Coordinates of C-alpha atoms in Angstrom, one line a residue:
M1 CA 107.4 321.9 15.8
H2 CA 107.9 318.4 16.1
R3 CA 104.7 316.5 15.9
I4 CA 104.1 312.9 16.9
K5 CA 100.7 311.6 16.6
V6 CA 100.1 308.6 19.0
I7 CA 96.9 306.2 20.2
D8 CA 96.7 305.4 23.6
S9 CA 95.0 302.6 25.3
H10 CA 94.6 300.4 28.1
T11 CA 94.8 296.9 29.0
E12 CA 92.6 295.7 32.3
G13 CA 93.4 299.5 33.8
E14 CA 97.3 299.7 32.8
P15 CA 97.7 302.4 30.2
T16 CA 99.9 301.7 26.6
R17 CA 100.5 304.9 24.7
I18 CA 101.8 304.2 21.0
I19 CA 103.7 306.4 18.7
V20 CA 102.2 305.9 15.0
D21 CA 103.2 308.9 13.3
G22 CA 106.2 311.0 13.7
G23 CA 108.3 308.6 15.4
P24 CA 112.6 308.8 15.0
D25 CA 113.8 307.0 11.9
L26 CA 115.5 304.1 13.5
S27 CA 117.6 302.6 10.4
T28 CA 121.2 302.7 10.5
H29 CA 122.9 303.6 7.3
G30 CA 118.9 303.6 5.8
V31 CA 118.9 300.0 6.6
P32 CA 116.4 298.9 9.7
G33 CA 118.2 296.2 11.8
T34 CA 116.3 293.5 14.3
V35 CA 113.7 295.3 16.5
A36 CA 116.4 295.1 19.4
Q37 CA 119.0 296.6 16.8
Q38 CA 116.1 299.5 16.3
R39 CA 115.8 299.4 20.3
E40 CA 119.7 300.4 20.5
V41 CA 119.4 303.2 18.5
F42 CA 116.4 304.3 20.0
R43 CA 117.9 304.6 23.2
T44 CA 121.4 305.6 22.1
R45 CA 120.1 308.6 19.9
F46 CA 116.5 309.2 20.6
D47 CA 115.9 308.8 24.2
H48 CA 114.7 312.2 24.4
I49 CA 111.6 311.7 22.2
R50 CA 110.9 308.5 25.0
S51 CA 110.7 310.9 27.3
A52 CA 108.3 313.1 25.5
V53 CA 106.2 311.0 25.0
V54 CA 105.4 308.9 28.5
N55 CA 107.0 311.7 31.0
E56 CA 104.9 314.8 32.1
P57 CA 104.4 316.9 31.5
R58 CA 102.4 315.2 28.5
G59 CA 102.4 312.0 30.1
C60 CA 103.0 310.1 33.7
D61 CA 105.0 307.5 35.4
H62 CA 102.7 304.8 34.8
L63 CA 102.5 305.1 31.3
V64 CA 104.1 302.8 29.0
G65 CA 104.8 303.7 25.4
A66 CA 105.8 301.8 22.3
M67 CA 106.5 302.7 19.1
I68 CA 105.5 300.5 16.1
C69 CA 108.8 299.9 13.7
K70 CA 109.7 297.4 11.1
A71 CA 110.0 293.9 11.3
Q72 CA 112.1 291.4 9.5
N73 CA 110.0 288.7 9.1
P74 CA 107.5 289.3 6.3
R75 CA 104.9 287.4 8.2
A76 CA 104.8 289.6 11.0
A77 CA 102.5 292.6 11.3
C78 CA 104.9 294.8 12.6
G79 CA 107.6 295.6 14.8
V80 CA 107.4 297.0 18.3
I81 CA 109.5 298.6 20.7
F82 CA 108.2 299.2 24.4
F83 CA 109.4 301.9 27.1
N84 CA 108.6 303.7 30.3
N85 CA 109.3 306.8 32.0
V86 CA 113.1 305.9 32.8
G87 CA 114.2 303.3 29.9
F88 CA 113.5 300.8 27.5
L89 CA 111.6 297.5 28.1
N90 CA 112.3 293.8 26.9
G91 CA 108.8 292.8 26.6
C92 CA 105.3 293.9 27.7
G93 CA 102.4 291.7 27.6
H94 CA 99.7 294.3 28.4
G95 CA 101.8 296.5 25.9
T96 CA 101.1 293.7 23.1
I97 CA 97.1 293.6 23.8
G98 CA 97.0 297.2 23.9
L99 CA 98.9 297.2 20.5
A100 CA 96.8 294.1 18.9
V101 CA 93.3 296.4 19.6
T102 CA 95.4 299.9 18.2
L103 CA 96.4 298.0 14.8
R104 CA 93.0 296.7 14.3
H105 CA 91.8 300.6 15.1
L106 CA 94.3 301.5 12.4
G107 CA 93.0 298.8 9.7
M108 CA 96.4 297.2 9.7
I109 CA 95.2 294.0 11.2
G110 CA 91.5 292.3 11.4
A111 CA 90.2 289.4 13.1
G112 CA 92.8 285.8 13.1
T113 CA 96.2 285.4 14.6
H114 CA 98.8 287.7 13.5
M115 CA 102.5 287.8 14.5
I116 CA 104.5 290.6 16.5
E117 CA 108.4 290.9 16.5
T118 CA 109.3 292.5 19.8
P119 CA 113.1 292.5 20.9
V120 CA 113.3 289.5 22.8
G121 CA 111.1 287.4 20.2
E122 CA 108.1 287.3 18.5
V123 CA 104.6 287.0 20.0
S124 CA 102.0 286.3 18.6
V125 CA 98.1 288.4 19.1
E126 CA 94.9 286.6 18.4
L127 CA 91.9 288.8 17.5
G128 CA 88.1 287.3 17.5
E129 CA 85.5 288.1 14.8
G130 CA 83.6 289.8 17.8
G131 CA 84.9 293.2 20.0
S132 CA 84.0 296.6 19.7
E133 CA 85.3 299.5 17.3
G134 CA 86.9 300.4 20.4
G135 CA 88.7 297.5 21.8
G136 CA 87.9 294.2 23.4
Q137 CA 89.6 290.7 24.1
V138 CA 92.6 289.4 23.1
T139 CA 95.0 286.5 23.4
I140 CA 98.8 287.0 23.1
T141 CA 101.2 283.6 23.2
N142 CA 104.2 285.4 24.4
V143 CA 107.7 284.6 24.1
A144 CA 109.2 281.0 26.1
S145 CA 109.5 281.6 29.5
Y146 CA 110.9 279.7 32.9
R147 CA 112.2 279.9 36.3
H148 CA 115.9 280.3 36.4
A149 CA 116.0 279.6 40.0
A150 CA 113.6 278.9 42.9
K151 CA 113.7 279.8 46.7
V152 CA 116.5 282.2 46.6
E153 CA 117.3 284.0 49.9
V154 CA 117.6 287.8 49.9
S155 CA 118.3 290.3 52.9
F156 CA 116.9 294.2 52.7
A157 CA 116.9 296.7 55.0
W158 CA 113.3 297.4 56.4
E159 CA 111.7 299.7 58.8
G160 CA 115.2 299.9 60.7
S161 CA 116.3 296.2 60.8
T162 CA 116.9 293.4 58.3
R163 CA 114.4 291.3 56.6
T164 CA 115.3 288.3 54.8
I165 CA 112.4 286.8 52.5
K166 CA 112.6 283.9 49.5
G167 CA 111.2 284.4 45.9
D168 CA 111.8 282.8 42.3
V169 CA 113.5 284.3 39.7
A170 CA 111.8 283.6 36.5
W171 CA 111.7 285.2 32.8
G172 CA 108.3 285.9 31.3
G173 CA 109.9 288.4 28.4
N174 CA 111.5 290.6 31.2
W175 CA 113.1 289.7 34.5
F176 CA 111.1 289.2 37.5
F177 CA 111.4 288.0 41.2
L178 CA 108.3 286.1 43.0
V179 CA 107.1 286.0 46.4
D180 CA 103.8 284.6 47.6
Q181 CA 102.6 285.9 51.2
D182 CA 102.5 283.0 53.1
G183 CA 105.3 281.1 55.2
P184 CA 108.3 282.4 57.1
F185 CA 110.1 284.0 54.5
G186 CA 106.7 285.2 52.5
H187 CA 105.9 288.9 52.7
G188 CA 103.5 288.9 54.9
L189 CA 101.6 292.2 53.5
E190 CA 98.0 292.7 52.2
L191 CA 97.4 293.4 48.6
T192 CA 95.1 296.1 48.9
L193 CA 95.1 299.4 47.4
G194 CA 95.3 300.8 51.0
N195 CA 98.6 299.4 51.3
L196 CA 100.2 301.1 48.3
D197 CA 102.7 303.2 49.6
Q198 CA 103.9 300.2 51.7
L199 CA 104.1 297.9 48.6
T200 CA 105.7 300.0 46.7
R201 CA 108.2 300.3 49.5
F202 CA 108.9 297.1 50.4
S203 CA 109.3 296.1 46.7
C204 CA 112.0 298.7 46.4
A205 CA 113.7 297.4 49.0
I206 CA 113.7 294.1 47.9
R207 CA 114.9 295.2 44.7
D208 CA 117.5 297.3 46.3
G209 CA 118.5 294.1 47.9
L210 CA 118.9 291.6 44.6
E211 CA 121.3 294.4 43.6
R212 CA 123.7 294.9 46.5
A213 CA 123.6 290.9 46.4
G214 CA 124.0 290.2 43.1
I215 CA 121.4 288.3 42.4
T216 CA 120.4 288.7 38.3
G217 CA 118.8 286.5 35.8
A218 CA 120.3 284.5 33.3
A219 CA 123.6 286.0 31.9
G220 CA 123.4 288.5 34.4
G221 CA 120.0 289.7 33.2
H222 CA 119.0 292.5 35.4
I223 CA 115.6 292.2 37.3
D224 CA 113.8 295.1 37.4
H225 CA 110.1 293.3 38.2
I226 CA 109.2 292.3 41.5
E227 CA 106.1 290.2 41.8
L228 CA 104.0 289.8 45.2
F229 CA 101.3 287.4 45.3
G230 CA 98.4 286.6 48.1
P231 CA 94.7 285.2 47.8
S232 CA 92.4 286.8 45.0
T233 CA 89.3 288.5 45.8
R234 CA 87.6 286.8 42.8
A235 CA 85.9 283.5 42.1
D236 CA 87.6 283.2 38.9
C237 CA 91.1 283.8 39.9
Q238 CA 93.6 281.6 42.0
S239 CA 95.9 285.1 42.8
R240 CA 96.2 288.3 43.2
N241 CA 99.2 290.3 42.7
F242 CA 101.2 293.5 43.2
V243 CA 104.2 294.5 40.2
L244 CA 106.5 297.0 40.7
C245 CA 107.7 298.0 37.4
P246 CA 110.9 299.9 37.0
G247 CA 110.6 303.2 37.7
K248 CA 109.4 302.9 40.9
E249 CA 105.7 302.6 39.4
Y250 CA 103.0 299.5 39.8
D251 CA 101.1 297.8 37.1
R252 CA 97.2 298.3 37.2
S253 CA 96.7 295.0 34.8
P254 CA 98.1 291.0 36.4
C255 CA 100.8 292.1 34.0
G256 CA 101.6 290.2 31.3
T257 CA 105.0 289.3 31.2
G258 CA 104.7 289.1 35.1
T259 CA 101.7 286.4 34.5
S260 CA 103.9 284.0 32.3
A261 CA 106.7 284.4 34.5
K262 CA 104.0 283.1 37.2
L263 CA 102.9 280.2 35.0
A264 CA 106.5 279.3 34.4
C265 CA 107.1 279.0 38.0
L266 CA 103.9 277.1 38.8
A267 CA 104.8 274.7 36.1
A268 CA 108.3 274.0 37.5
D269 CA 106.7 273.0 40.8
G270 CA 104.0 270.9 39.0
K271 CA 101.2 273.1 40.2
L272 CA 99.6 274.0 36.9
K273 CA 99.6 271.1 34.2
A274 CA 99.7 272.1 30.7
G275 CA 96.4 273.4 29.5
E276 CA 95.0 274.5 32.6
R277 CA 93.6 277.9 33.0
W278 CA 94.6 280.3 35.8
G279 CA 93.4 283.4 36.9
Q280 CA 95.6 286.2 38.0
E281 CA 94.0 288.9 39.3
S282 CA 95.1 293.0 39.6
I283 CA 96.0 294.7 42.9
I284 CA 92.6 297.0 41.6
G285 CA 91.0 293.8 40.6
S286 CA 91.5 293.5 37.1
A287 CA 92.1 290.0 35.4
F288 CA 94.2 287.9 33.0
F289 CA 93.7 284.4 32.3
G290 CA 96.5 282.3 31.3
S291 CA 97.5 278.7 30.3
Y292 CA 100.6 277.6 28.5
R293 CA 102.0 274.5 26.3
Q294 CA 105.3 272.8 28.0
V295 CA 108.8 273.0 25.5
P296 CA 111.8 271.0 25.5
G297 CA 114.3 272.1 28.3
G298 CA 111.8 272.7 30.9
G299 CA 110.1 276.1 29.8
I300 CA 107.0 276.9 28.8
I301 CA 105.0 279.2 25.8
P302 CA 102.3 280.8 28.0
S303 CA 99.1 282.2 26.7
I304 CA 97.5 285.4 28.1
S305 CA 93.8 287.0 27.4
G306 CA 92.9 290.0 28.6
R307 CA 90.7 292.9 27.3
A308 CA 92.4 296.6 25.6
Y309 CA 90.0 299.5 24.8
I310 CA 91.3 302.6 22.8
S311 CA 91.1 305.6 25.2
A312 CA 92.5 308.4 22.8
E313 CA 94.4 309.9 19.9
S314 CA 96.3 312.7 19.7
M315 CA 98.8 314.9 18.3
L316 CA 102.0 315.7 20.7
H317 CA 103.6 318.9 19.8
L318 CA 106.9 319.3 21.1
A319 CA 107.8 323.0 20.6
E320 CA 111.6 324.4 20.1
E321 CA 111.0 327.1 22.8
D322 CA 109.2 324.6 25.1
P323 CA 111.8 324.1 27.9
F324 CA 109.9 320.6 28.7
R325 CA 109.5 319.5 25.1
H326 CA 111.6 316.5 26.2
G327 CA 109.3 315.8 29.0
I328 CA 110.2 316.5 32.7
R329 CA 113.2 313.5 33.7
D330 CA 115.5 313.3 36.9
G331 CA 118.3 316.2 36.5
T332 CA 115.9 318.3 34.7

């Protein structure tokens, strides 16, 4: 019997399940590499553990998983590797906020600023003196983010015809294609929970169109997130979004890396000044609040604040005789 201890949290409605004990050894010849190298070991040798943790029957398609791992920088609280129902992620903003309250719950960190190593760089988390035992407010300072290309035109099949829209390609820790609602090349869809099926199919069609056209991020980076924007329903937010994640599920939170990408585009257009506050509402009505500082070369360093709460502590059992011990995956 293989047992894996996990702690579940949610960040503004989006769940994160973190392996805290019983995860695989990601070292190579007894020596842990960088977090990116450890993620590669995880991907190539232990993908069945990823699936077991987040896929049915123990998980669900919208659950994001993570594993605490060894950091190289001695100043880091830990390293972390994020994954979902179909594979591994570069970074995860909501997951890092969830990680922060999990580390505090475990007694690994307290109030103050702490550094976390991710596969794409160092991210800091700031915990205040307040906050309940089960969670609270966290601010993360993300990796450098930037707009790679503006007003990129993409055509795709939609409801029996060909549709064309324009959007920005931006990096916020993952690659995003960002589309506003208005204008002749906007998405034109109302961002409501009642439209989830249409929003999901529409965003998947955009992603398919990007792939067919060979449109990528820098160095051929795969654009695996689609982000649609419209007017907010909250007085404290400037925008509402729908974010399609890899695996065809939507983000219940406003998406930390997606909000970082949005801030990069606003900065590039001169629509938001360094230090100004931006409120980003999610499709379910929760919110992140962000700002940025400029860095040389046109990029930004975004800071994102949101709330996370511990929701469960569990021991996952992977019995040898269980035909679904490694999760229900495509082709199984």
